[in-house]
PDB file of C-alpha atoms in Angstrom:
ATOM      1  CA  MET A 763      17.492  60.889 124.399  1.00  0.00           C
ATOM      2  CA  ASN A 764      18.863  60.910 127.806  1.00  0.00           C
ATOM      3  CA  ALA A 765      22.401  62.402 127.567  1.00  0.00           C
ATOM      4  CA  LYS A 766      23.528  60.230 130.653  1.00  0.00           C
ATOM      5  CA  MET A 767      22.908  57.060 128.854  1.00  0.00           C
ATOM      6  CA  ALA A 768      25.846  55.031 127.863  1.00  0.00           C
ATOM      7  CA  PRO A 769      26.697  55.407 124.154  1.00  0.00           C
ATOM      8  CA  ALA A 770      26.241  51.672 123.445  1.00  0.00           C
ATOM      9  CA  ARG A 771      22.701  51.908 124.708  1.00  0.00           C
ATOM     10  CA  VAL A 772      21.949  54.819 122.761  1.00  0.00           C
ATOM     11  CA  LYS A 773      23.236  53.143 119.577  1.00  0.00           C
ATOM     12  CA  ALA A 774      21.594  49.825 120.349  1.00  0.00           C
ATOM     13  CA  ARG A 775      18.199  51.614 120.785  1.00  0.00           C
ATOM     14  CA  ALA A 776      18.681  53.488 117.601  1.00  0.00           C
ATOM     15  CA  ASN A 777      19.422  50.225 115.767  1.00  0.00           C
ATOM     16  CA  ALA A 778      16.351  48.644 117.275  1.00  0.00           C
ATOM     17  CA  ALA A 779      14.065  51.471 116.106  1.00  0.00           C
ATOM     18  CA  ARG A 780      15.603  51.292 112.585  1.00  0.00           C
ATOM     19  CA  ASP A 781      15.275  47.470 112.554  1.00  0.00           C
ATOM     20  CA  LEU A 782      11.550  47.911 113.534  1.00  0.00           C
ATOM     21  CA  HIS A 783      10.986  50.598 110.731  1.00  0.00           C
ATOM     22  CA  ASP A 784      12.772  48.453 108.185  1.00  0.00           C
ATOM     23  CA  THR A 785      10.943  45.208 109.226  1.00  0.00           C
ATOM     24  CA  LEU A 786       7.532  46.931 109.018  1.00  0.00           C
ATOM     25  CA  THR A 787       8.471  48.620 105.598  1.00  0.00           C
ATOM     26  CA  THR A 788       9.601  45.122 104.193  1.00  0.00           C
ATOM     27  CA  LEU A 789       6.370  43.408 105.319  1.00  0.00           C
ATOM     28  CA  VAL A 790       4.280  46.210 103.847  1.00  0.00           C
ATOM     29  CA  CYS A 791       6.098  45.955 100.534  1.00  0.00           C
ATOM     30  CA  GLU A 792       5.408  42.158 100.685  1.00  0.00           C
ATOM     31  CA  GLY A 793       1.632  42.998 100.977  1.00  0.00           C
ATOM     32  CA  GLU A 794       1.275  42.432 104.764  1.00  0.00           C
ATOM     33  CA  PRO A 795      -1.556  44.964 105.478  1.00  0.00           C
ATOM     34  CA  GLY A 796      -1.255  44.473 109.353  1.00  0.00           C
ATOM     35  CA  ALA A 797       2.303  45.952 109.322  1.00  0.00           C
ATOM     36  CA  THR A 798       1.415  49.544 108.505  1.00  0.00           C
ATOM     37  CA  LEU A 799       2.282  52.050 111.277  1.00  0.00           C
ATOM     38  CA  ARG A 800      -1.559  52.645 111.719  1.00  0.00           C
ATOM     39  CA  ALA A 801      -2.400  48.901 112.035  1.00  0.00           C
ATOM     40  CA  VAL A 802       0.412  48.165 114.410  1.00  0.00           C
ATOM     41  CA  ALA A 803      -0.466  51.272 116.482  1.00  0.00           C
ATOM     42  CA  GLU A 804      -4.111  50.204 116.741  1.00  0.00           C
ATOM     43  CA  ARG A 805      -3.218  46.751 117.680  1.00  0.00           C
ATOM     44  CA  LEU A 806      -0.962  48.218 120.544  1.00  0.00           C
ATOM     45  CA  GLY A 807      -3.547  50.683 121.596  1.00  0.00           C
ATOM     46  CA  ILE A 808      -1.211  53.661 121.071  1.00  0.00           C
ATOM     47  CA  SER A 809      -1.414  56.649 118.632  1.00  0.00           C
ATOM     48  CA  HIS A 810       0.007  56.578 115.101  1.00  0.00           C
ATOM     49  CA  THR A 811       2.416  59.472 116.291  1.00  0.00           C
ATOM     50  CA  HIS A 812       3.692  57.385 119.170  1.00  0.00           C
ATOM     51  CA  MET A 813       4.158  54.461 116.682  1.00  0.00           C
ATOM     52  CA  GLN A 814       6.279  56.732 114.459  1.00  0.00           C
ATOM     53  CA  ARG A 815       8.420  57.634 117.545  1.00  0.00           C
ATOM     54  CA  LEU A 816       9.175  53.977 118.350  1.00  0.00           C
ATOM     55  CA  CYS A 817      10.414  53.837 114.685  1.00  0.00           C
ATOM     56  CA  GLY A 818      12.489  56.789 115.037  1.00  0.00           C
ATOM     57  CA  ASP A 819      15.805  57.382 116.868  1.00  0.00           C
ATOM     58  CA  GLY A 820      15.395  54.941 119.699  1.00  0.00           C
ATOM     59  CA  ASP A 821      13.838  57.377 122.157  1.00  0.00           C
ATOM     60  CA  PRO A 822      11.385  56.070 123.435  1.00  0.00           C
ATOM     61  CA  ALA A 823      12.771  52.534 123.068  1.00  0.00           C
ATOM     62  CA  ILE A 824      10.743  49.675 121.702  1.00  0.00           C
ATOM     63  CA  ALA A 825       9.961  47.000 124.293  1.00  0.00           C
ATOM     64  CA  CYS A 826      10.127  43.254 123.637  1.00  0.00           C
ATOM     65  CA  GLY A 827       6.476  42.787 124.878  1.00  0.00           C
ATOM     66  CA  ASP A 828       5.329  45.451 122.369  1.00  0.00           C
ATOM     67  CA  VAL A 829       6.939  43.583 119.587  1.00  0.00           C
ATOM     68  CA  GLU A 830       5.313  40.438 120.585  1.00  0.00           C
ATOM     69  CA  ALA A 831       1.901  42.359 120.789  1.00  0.00           C
ATOM     70  CA  MET A 832       2.404  43.319 117.242  1.00  0.00           C
ATOM     71  CA  GLY A 833       1.696  39.702 116.221  1.00  0.00           C
ATOM     72  CA  ALA A 834       3.742  36.656 115.189  1.00  0.00           C
ATOM     73  CA  ARG A 835       4.426  37.748 111.548  1.00  0.00           C
ATOM     74  CA  ILE A 836       5.924  40.985 112.686  1.00  0.00           C
ATOM     75  CA  ALA A 837       7.659  39.653 115.649  1.00  0.00           C
ATOM     76  CA  VAL A 838       9.387  36.875 113.841  1.00  0.00           C
ATOM     77  CA  ALA A 839      10.566  39.069 111.048  1.00  0.00           C
ATOM     78  CA  TYR A 840      11.788  41.765 113.492  1.00  0.00           C
ATOM     79  CA  TYR A 841      13.589  39.327 115.748  1.00  0.00           C
ATOM     80  CA  ALA A 842      15.253  37.651 112.789  1.00  0.00           C
ATOM     81  CA  ARG A 843      16.597  40.968 111.639  1.00  0.00           C
ATOM     82  CA  ARG A 844      17.817  41.756 115.274  1.00  0.00           C
ATOM     83  CA  LEU A 845      19.377  38.410 115.642  1.00  0.00           C
ATOM     84  CA  ALA A 846      21.143  38.789 112.297  1.00  0.00           C
ATOM     85  CA  ARG A 847      22.533  42.186 113.532  1.00  0.00           C
ATOM     86  CA  CYS A 848      23.698  40.485 116.808  1.00  0.00           C
ATOM     87  CA  ARG A 849      25.263  37.446 115.177  1.00  0.00           C
ATOM     88  CA  ASP A 850      26.832  39.502 112.334  1.00  0.00           C
ATOM     89  CA  ALA A 851      27.957  42.527 114.565  1.00  0.00           C
ATOM     90  CA  SER A 852      31.477  42.260 113.411  1.00  0.00           C
ATOM     91  CA  ASP A 853      30.370  42.704 109.772  1.00  0.00           C
ATOM     92  CA  LEU A 854      27.920  45.616 110.344  1.00  0.00           C
ATOM     93  CA  ARG A 855      30.348  48.185 108.920  1.00  0.00           C
ATOM     94  CA  GLY A 856      28.164  49.787 106.335  1.00  0.00           C
ATOM     95  CA  PRO A 857      27.815  48.971 102.692  1.00  0.00           C
ATOM     96  CA  ALA A 858      31.276  47.234 102.418  1.00  0.00           C
ATOM     97  CA  ARG A 859      29.601  43.828 102.860  1.00  0.00           C
ATOM     98  CA  ASP A 860      29.469  41.891  99.578  1.00  0.00           C
ATOM     99  CA  LEU A 861      25.874  40.902  98.758  1.00  0.00           C
ATOM    100  CA  ARG A 862      27.219  37.943  96.578  1.00  0.00           C
ATOM    101  CA  ASP A 863      29.219  36.572  99.552  1.00  0.00           C
ATOM    102  CA  LEU A 864      26.131  36.912 101.819  1.00  0.00           C
ATOM    103  CA  ALA A 865      23.975  35.135  99.261  1.00  0.00           C
ATOM    104  CA  LEU A 866      26.418  32.410  98.859  1.00  0.00           C
ATOM    105  CA  ASP A 867      26.366  31.939 102.714  1.00  0.00           C
ATOM    106  CA  THR A 868      22.587  31.813 102.552  1.00  0.00           C
ATOM    107  CA  ILE A 869      22.570  29.289  99.768  1.00  0.00           C
ATOM    108  CA  SER A 870      24.948  27.098 101.978  1.00  0.00           C
ATOM    109  CA  ALA A 871      22.439  27.463 104.800  1.00  0.00           C
ATOM    110  CA  VAL A 872      19.628  26.333 102.418  1.00  0.00           C
ATOM    111  CA  GLY A 873      21.646  23.230 101.640  1.00  0.00           C
ATOM    112  CA  ALA A 874      22.408  22.383 105.184  1.00  0.00           C
ATOM    113  CA  PHE A 875      18.629  22.854 105.915  1.00  0.00           C
ATOM    114  CA  ALA A 876      17.727  20.507 103.061  1.00  0.00           C
ATOM    115  CA  GLU A 877      20.187  17.933 104.042  1.00  0.00           C
ATOM    116  CA  ARG A 878      19.077  18.014 107.793  1.00  0.00           C
ATOM    117  CA  LEU A 879      15.498  17.412 106.538  1.00  0.00           C
ATOM    118  CA  ARG A 880      16.385  14.663 104.140  1.00  0.00           C
ATOM    119  CA  VAL A 881      18.403  12.775 106.912  1.00  0.00           C
ATOM    120  CA  SER A 882      15.530  13.309 109.388  1.00  0.00           C
ATOM    121  CA  LEU A 883      12.977  11.872 106.974  1.00  0.00           C
ATOM    122  CA  GLU A 884      14.945   8.751 105.970  1.00  0.00           C
ATOM    123  CA  ASP A 885      13.162   6.461 108.415  1.00  0.00           C
ATOM    124  CA  GLY A 886       9.713   8.196 107.933  1.00  0.00           C
ATOM    125  CA  VAL A 887       9.667   9.421 111.534  1.00  0.00           C
ATOM    126  CA  ILE A 888      10.912  12.700 113.012  1.00  0.00           C
ATOM    127  CA  ASP A 889      11.809  12.283 116.636  1.00  0.00           C
ATOM    128  CA  ASP A 890      12.307  15.232 119.138  1.00  0.00           C
ATOM    129  CA  MET A 891      16.111  15.407 118.524  1.00  0.00           C
ATOM    130  CA  GLU A 892      15.593  15.516 114.705  1.00  0.00           C
ATOM    131  CA  LEU A 893      12.970  18.123 115.118  1.00  0.00           C
ATOM    132  CA  ALA A 894      15.265  20.287 117.221  1.00  0.00           C
ATOM    133  CA  ARG A 895      17.953  19.867 114.470  1.00  0.00           C
ATOM    134  CA  ILE A 896      15.580  20.900 111.698  1.00  0.00           C
ATOM    135  CA  GLU A 897      14.439  23.898 113.716  1.00  0.00           C
ATOM    136  CA  SER A 898      18.214  24.904 114.394  1.00  0.00           C
ATOM    137  CA  ALA A 899      18.924  24.678 110.666  1.00  0.00           C
ATOM    138  CA  ALA A 900      15.722  26.750 109.853  1.00  0.00           C
ATOM    139  CA  PHE A 901      16.701  29.274 112.318  1.00  0.00           C
ATOM    140  CA  THR A 902      20.184  29.557 110.940  1.00  0.00           C
ATOM    141  CA  LEU A 903      18.685  29.952 107.481  1.00  0.00           C
ATOM    142  CA  GLN A 904      16.338  32.549 108.709  1.00  0.00           C
ATOM    143  CA  SER A 905      19.303  34.420 110.370  1.00  0.00           C
ATOM    144  CA  LYS A 906      21.360  34.274 107.082  1.00  0.00           C
ATOM    145  CA  ILE A 907      18.261  35.727 105.178  1.00  0.00           C
ATOM    146  CA  ALA A 908      18.041  38.463 107.771  1.00  0.00           C
ATOM    147  CA  VAL A 909      21.723  39.391 107.487  1.00  0.00           C
ATOM    148  CA  VAL A 910      21.201  39.878 103.722  1.00  0.00           C
ATOM    149  CA  LEU A 911      18.102  42.152 104.441  1.00  0.00           C
ATOM    150  CA  SER A 912      20.074  43.929 107.105  1.00  0.00           C
ATOM    151  CA  ALA A 913      22.917  44.517 104.619  1.00  0.00           C
ATOM    152  CA  CYS A 914      20.465  46.047 102.241  1.00  0.00           C
ATOM    153  CA  ALA A 915      19.010  48.258 104.891  1.00  0.00           C
ATOM    154  CA  GLU A 916      22.585  49.300 105.840  1.00  0.00           C
ATOM    155  CA  MET A 917      23.272  50.093 102.132  1.00  0.00           C
ATOM    156  CA  ARG A 918      20.108  52.003 101.866  1.00  0.00           C
ATOM    157  CA  ALA A 919      20.639  54.077 105.125  1.00  0.00           C
ATOM    158  CA  HIS A 920      24.272  54.752 104.185  1.00  0.00           C
ATOM    159  CA  ARG A 921      22.922  56.277 100.886  1.00  0.00           C
ATOM    160  CA  GLY A 922      20.390  58.215 102.845  1.00  0.00           C
ATOM    161  CA  THR A 923      17.518  56.892 100.815  1.00  0.00           C
ATOM    162  CA  ARG A 924      15.512  55.124 103.608  1.00  0.00           C
TER     163      ARG A 924
END
């Protein structure tokens, strides 16, 4: 990587690459055949080796357009993980995060989502404002889940068992 690049950029690019790797690994484990390095490389029109480098140390850096071109299933999972990293930046200090606390936080978000949906459906019609609130609650829930996944990935990386 360019030695003249600011350390924050170097770290952020490495995080993005690790998040891409972990996202693809998670999706493959969930049975998503289009998330293998070979399948994604083919979709992007790049070599398997170049795809491996994009999931490496952040040099070269992955571009947002490339993530979008990987398909919605991958892009949504990747950006949820990235968003969780940004929202939870103060807690990304390695494996010290308690998964029980993160799970309870996620359960609270599930409750908030369910309540938002219940309230919105009371009159049998979901207007644009209610739809926006439902989406907001769903994105919050998605972010909480991504924080749990990020914590698991951080623990794995900290142990050196990626």
